[in-house]
JSON list of C-alpha atoms in Angstrom, two decimals:
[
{"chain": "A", "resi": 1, "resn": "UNK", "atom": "CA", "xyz": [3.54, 13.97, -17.05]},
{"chain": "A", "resi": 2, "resn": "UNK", "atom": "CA", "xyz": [0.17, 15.45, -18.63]},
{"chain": "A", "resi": 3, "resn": "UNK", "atom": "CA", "xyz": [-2.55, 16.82, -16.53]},
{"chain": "A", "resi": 4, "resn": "UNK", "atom": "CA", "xyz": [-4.84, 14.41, -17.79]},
{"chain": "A", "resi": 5, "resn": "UNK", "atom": "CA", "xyz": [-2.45, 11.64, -16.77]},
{"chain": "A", "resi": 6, "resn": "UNK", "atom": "CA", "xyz": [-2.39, 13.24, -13.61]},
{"chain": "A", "resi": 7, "resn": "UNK", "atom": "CA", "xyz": [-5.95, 13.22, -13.29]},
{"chain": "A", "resi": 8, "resn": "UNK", "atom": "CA", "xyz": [-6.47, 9.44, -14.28]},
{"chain": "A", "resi": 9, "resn": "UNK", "atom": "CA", "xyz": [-4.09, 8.44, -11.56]},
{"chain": "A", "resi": 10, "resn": "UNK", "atom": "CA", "xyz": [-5.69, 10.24, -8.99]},
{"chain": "A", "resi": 11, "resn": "UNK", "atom": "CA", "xyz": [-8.94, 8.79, -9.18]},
{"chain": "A", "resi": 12, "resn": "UNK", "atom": "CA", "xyz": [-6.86, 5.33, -9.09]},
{"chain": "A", "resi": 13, "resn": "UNK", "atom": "CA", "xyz": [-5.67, 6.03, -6.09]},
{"chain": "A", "resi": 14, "resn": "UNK", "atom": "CA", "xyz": [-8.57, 7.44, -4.48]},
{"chain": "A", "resi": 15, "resn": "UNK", "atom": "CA", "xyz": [-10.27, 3.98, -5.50]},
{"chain": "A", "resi": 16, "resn": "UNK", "atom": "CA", "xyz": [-7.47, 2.04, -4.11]},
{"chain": "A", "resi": 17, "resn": "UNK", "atom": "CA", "xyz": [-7.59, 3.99, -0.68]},
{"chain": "A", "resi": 18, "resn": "UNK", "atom": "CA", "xyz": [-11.31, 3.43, -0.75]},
{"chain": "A", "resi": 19, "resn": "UNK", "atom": "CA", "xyz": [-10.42, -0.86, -0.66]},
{"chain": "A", "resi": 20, "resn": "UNK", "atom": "CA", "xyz": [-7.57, 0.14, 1.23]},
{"chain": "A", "resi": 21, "resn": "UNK", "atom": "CA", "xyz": [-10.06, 1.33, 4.08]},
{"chain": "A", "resi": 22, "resn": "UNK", "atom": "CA", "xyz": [-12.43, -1.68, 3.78]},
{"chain": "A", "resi": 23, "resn": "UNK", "atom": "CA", "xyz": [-9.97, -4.42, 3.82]},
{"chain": "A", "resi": 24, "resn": "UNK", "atom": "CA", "xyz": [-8.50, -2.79, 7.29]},
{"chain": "A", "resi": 25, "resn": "UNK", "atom": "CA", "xyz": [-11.95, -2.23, 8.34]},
{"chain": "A", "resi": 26, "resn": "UNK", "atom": "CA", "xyz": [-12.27, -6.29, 7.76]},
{"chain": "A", "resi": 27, "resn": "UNK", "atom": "CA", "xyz": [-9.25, -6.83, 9.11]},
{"chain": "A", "resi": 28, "resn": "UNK", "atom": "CA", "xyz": [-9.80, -5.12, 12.50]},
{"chain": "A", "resi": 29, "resn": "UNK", "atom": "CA", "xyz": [-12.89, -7.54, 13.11]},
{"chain": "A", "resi": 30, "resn": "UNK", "atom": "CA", "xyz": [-10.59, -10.68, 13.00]},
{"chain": "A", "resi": 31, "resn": "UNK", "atom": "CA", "xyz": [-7.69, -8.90, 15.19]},
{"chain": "A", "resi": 32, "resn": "UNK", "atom": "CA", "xyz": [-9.53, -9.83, 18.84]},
{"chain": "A", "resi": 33, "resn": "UNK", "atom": "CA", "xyz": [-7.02, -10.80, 21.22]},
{"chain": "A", "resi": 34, "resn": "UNK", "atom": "CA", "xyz": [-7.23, -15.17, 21.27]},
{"chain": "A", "resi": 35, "resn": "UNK", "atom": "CA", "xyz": [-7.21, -16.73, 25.02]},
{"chain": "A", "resi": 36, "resn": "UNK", "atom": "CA", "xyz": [-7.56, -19.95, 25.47]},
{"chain": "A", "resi": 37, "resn": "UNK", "atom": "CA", "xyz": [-10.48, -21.92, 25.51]},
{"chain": "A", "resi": 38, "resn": "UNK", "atom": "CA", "xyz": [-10.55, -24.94, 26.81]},
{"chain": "A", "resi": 39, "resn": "UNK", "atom": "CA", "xyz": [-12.42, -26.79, 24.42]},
{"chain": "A", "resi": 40, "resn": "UNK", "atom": "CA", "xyz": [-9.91, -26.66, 22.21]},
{"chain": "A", "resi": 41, "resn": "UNK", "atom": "CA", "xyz": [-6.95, -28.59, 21.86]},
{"chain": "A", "resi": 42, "resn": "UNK", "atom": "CA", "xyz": [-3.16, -26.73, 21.22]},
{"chain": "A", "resi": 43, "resn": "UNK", "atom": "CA", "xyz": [-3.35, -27.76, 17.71]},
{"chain": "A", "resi": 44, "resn": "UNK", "atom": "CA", "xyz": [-6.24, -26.02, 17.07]},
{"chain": "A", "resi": 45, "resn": "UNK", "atom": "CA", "xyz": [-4.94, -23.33, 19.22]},
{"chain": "A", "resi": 46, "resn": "UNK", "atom": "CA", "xyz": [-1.70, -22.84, 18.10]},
{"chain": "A", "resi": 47, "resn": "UNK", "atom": "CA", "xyz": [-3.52, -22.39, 14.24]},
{"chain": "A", "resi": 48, "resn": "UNK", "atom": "CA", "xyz": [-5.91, -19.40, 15.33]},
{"chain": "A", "resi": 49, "resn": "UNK", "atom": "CA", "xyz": [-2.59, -17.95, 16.70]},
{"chain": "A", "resi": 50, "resn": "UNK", "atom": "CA", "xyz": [-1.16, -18.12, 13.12]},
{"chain": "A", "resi": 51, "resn": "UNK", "atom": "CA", "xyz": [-4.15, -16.64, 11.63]},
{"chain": "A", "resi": 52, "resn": "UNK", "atom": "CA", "xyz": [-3.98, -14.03, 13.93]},
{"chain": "A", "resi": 53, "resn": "UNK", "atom": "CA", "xyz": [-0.46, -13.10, 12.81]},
{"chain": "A", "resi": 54, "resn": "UNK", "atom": "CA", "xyz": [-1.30, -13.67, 9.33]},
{"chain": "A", "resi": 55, "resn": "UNK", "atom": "CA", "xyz": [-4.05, -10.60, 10.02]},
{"chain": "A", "resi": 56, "resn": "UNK", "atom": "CA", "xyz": [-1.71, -8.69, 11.57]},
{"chain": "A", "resi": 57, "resn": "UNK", "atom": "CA", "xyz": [0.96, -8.77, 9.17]},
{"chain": "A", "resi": 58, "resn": "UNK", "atom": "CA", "xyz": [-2.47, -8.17, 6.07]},
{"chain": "A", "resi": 59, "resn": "UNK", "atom": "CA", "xyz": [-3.21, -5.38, 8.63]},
{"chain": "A", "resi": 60, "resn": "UNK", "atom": "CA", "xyz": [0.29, -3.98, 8.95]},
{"chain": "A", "resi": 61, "resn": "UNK", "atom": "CA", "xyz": [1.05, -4.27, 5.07]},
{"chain": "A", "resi": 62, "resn": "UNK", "atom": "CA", "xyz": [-2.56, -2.22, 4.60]},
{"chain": "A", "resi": 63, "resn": "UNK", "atom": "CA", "xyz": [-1.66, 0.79, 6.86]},
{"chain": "A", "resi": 64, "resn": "UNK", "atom": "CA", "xyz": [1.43, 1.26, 5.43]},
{"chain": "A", "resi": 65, "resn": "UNK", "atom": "CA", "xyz": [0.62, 0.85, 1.67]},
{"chain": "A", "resi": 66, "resn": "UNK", "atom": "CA", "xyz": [-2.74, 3.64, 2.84]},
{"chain": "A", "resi": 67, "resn": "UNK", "atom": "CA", "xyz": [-0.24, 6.21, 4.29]},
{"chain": "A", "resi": 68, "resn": "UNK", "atom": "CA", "xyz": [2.10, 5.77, 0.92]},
{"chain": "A", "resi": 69, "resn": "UNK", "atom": "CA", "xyz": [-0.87, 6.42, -0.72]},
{"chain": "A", "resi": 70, "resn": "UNK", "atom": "CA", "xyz": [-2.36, 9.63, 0.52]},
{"chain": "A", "resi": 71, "resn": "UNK", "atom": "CA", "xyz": [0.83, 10.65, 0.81]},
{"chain": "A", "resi": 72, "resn": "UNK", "atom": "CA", "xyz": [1.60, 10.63, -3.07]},
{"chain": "A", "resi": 73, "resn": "UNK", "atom": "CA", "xyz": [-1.85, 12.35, -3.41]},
{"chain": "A", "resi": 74, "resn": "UNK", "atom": "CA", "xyz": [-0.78, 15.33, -1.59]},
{"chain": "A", "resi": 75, "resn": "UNK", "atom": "CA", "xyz": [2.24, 15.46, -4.17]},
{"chain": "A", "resi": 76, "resn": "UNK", "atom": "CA", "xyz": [1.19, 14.56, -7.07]},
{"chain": "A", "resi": 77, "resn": "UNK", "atom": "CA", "xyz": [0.32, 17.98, -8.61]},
{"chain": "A", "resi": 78, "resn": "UNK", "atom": "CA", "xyz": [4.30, 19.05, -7.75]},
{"chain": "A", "resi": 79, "resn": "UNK", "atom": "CA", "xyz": [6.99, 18.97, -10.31]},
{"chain": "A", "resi": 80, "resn": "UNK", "atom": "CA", "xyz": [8.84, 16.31, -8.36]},
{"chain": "A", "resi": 81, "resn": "UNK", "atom": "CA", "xyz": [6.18, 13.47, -9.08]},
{"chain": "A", "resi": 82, "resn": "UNK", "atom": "CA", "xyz": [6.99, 10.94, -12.19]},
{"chain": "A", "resi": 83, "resn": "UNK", "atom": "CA", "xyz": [10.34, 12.28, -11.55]},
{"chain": "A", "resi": 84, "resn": "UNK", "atom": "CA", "xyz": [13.18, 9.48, -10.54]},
{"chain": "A", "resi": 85, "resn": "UNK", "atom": "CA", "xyz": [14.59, 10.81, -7.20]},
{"chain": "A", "resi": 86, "resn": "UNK", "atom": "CA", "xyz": [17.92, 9.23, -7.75]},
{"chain": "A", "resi": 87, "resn": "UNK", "atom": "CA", "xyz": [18.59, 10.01, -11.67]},
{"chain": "A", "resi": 88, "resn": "UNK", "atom": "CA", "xyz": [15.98, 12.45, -12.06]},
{"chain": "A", "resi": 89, "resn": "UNK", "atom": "CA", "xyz": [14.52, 11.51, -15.34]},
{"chain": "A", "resi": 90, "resn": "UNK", "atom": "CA", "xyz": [11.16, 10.89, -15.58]},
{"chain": "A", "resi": 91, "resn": "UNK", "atom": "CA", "xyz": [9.51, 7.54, -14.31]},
{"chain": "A", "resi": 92, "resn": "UNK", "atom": "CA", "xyz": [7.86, 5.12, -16.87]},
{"chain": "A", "resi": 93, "resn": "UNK", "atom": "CA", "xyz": [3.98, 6.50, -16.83]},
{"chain": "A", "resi": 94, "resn": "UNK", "atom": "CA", "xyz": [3.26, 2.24, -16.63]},
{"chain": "A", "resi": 95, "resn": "UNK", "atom": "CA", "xyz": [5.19, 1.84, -13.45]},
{"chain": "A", "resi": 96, "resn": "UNK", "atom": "CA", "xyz": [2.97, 4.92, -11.97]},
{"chain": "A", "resi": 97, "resn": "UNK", "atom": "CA", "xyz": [0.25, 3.01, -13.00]},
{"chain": "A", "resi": 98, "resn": "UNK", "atom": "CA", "xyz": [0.68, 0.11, -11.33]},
{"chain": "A", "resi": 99, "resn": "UNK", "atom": "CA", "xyz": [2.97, 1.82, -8.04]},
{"chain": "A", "resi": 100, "resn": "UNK", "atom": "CA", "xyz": [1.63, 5.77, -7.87]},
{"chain": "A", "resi": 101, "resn": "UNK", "atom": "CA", "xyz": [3.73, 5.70, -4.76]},
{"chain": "A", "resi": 102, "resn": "UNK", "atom": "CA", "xyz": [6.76, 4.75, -6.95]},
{"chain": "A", "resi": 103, "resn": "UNK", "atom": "CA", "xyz": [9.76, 7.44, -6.44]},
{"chain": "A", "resi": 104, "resn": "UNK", "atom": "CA", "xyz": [12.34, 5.85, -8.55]},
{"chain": "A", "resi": 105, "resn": "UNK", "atom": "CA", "xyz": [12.48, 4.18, -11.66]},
{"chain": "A", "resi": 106, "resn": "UNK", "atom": "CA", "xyz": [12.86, 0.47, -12.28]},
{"chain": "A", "resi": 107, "resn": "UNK", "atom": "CA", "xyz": [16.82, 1.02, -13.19]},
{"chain": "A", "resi": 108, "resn": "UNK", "atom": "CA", "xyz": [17.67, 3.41, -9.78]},
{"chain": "A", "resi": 109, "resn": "UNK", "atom": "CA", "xyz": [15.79, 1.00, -7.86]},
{"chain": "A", "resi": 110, "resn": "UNK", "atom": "CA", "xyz": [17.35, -1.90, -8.65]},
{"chain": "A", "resi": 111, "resn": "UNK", "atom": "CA", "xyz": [20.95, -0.16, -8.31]},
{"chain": "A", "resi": 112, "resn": "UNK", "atom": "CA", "xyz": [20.03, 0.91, -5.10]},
{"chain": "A", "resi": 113, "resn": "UNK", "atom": "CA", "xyz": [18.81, -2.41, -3.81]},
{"chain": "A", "resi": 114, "resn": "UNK", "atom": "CA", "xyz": [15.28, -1.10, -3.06]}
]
């Protein structure tokens, strides 16, 4: 993988951190803990229950997709990244695009059940 390549998907993921940040930030503000109230009813209970797992889960999904992130910032300048870690042959520069975080390509990962 060029330098310039390089270079373009860094700034990609720096961007995508960026909304990664905001959209926990938002996220956060909906995760209050939900007691009950008694002017509502179970039904309408039971639903902001839901919506607070739904956040959680959004939340969850976030943090984990962040850390993969910064993570493949601090190796992508290393020989290893673009590189397949099961076949070790270089990873389609369109997958990287789209996954930055990917470590295998399409093929290994499907073999591997991943």
């Amino acid at each position: 993988m060029k330098q310039l390549e390089k270079e373009k998907l860094k700034k990609n993921i720096q961007k995508e951190i960026d909304l990664l940040h905001e959209e926990i930030r938002n996220i956060e503000k909906q995760l209050s803990p939900i007691k009950k109230d008694c002017s509502l009813d179970n039904i309408a209970h039971a639903s902001l229950k839901q919506d607070q797992n739904i956040n959680i889960q959004r939340y969850e999904v976030a943090k984990k997709r962040l850390n993969s992130l910064k993570a493949t910032l601090l190796r992508i300048d290393t020989k290893e990244y673009g590189i397949c870690k099961e076949c070790e042959e270089e990873i389609n520069p369109a997958r990287l695009e789209l996954l930055p975080e990917s470590q295998y390509c399409v093929r290994c990962m499907e073999e591997l059940g991943l």
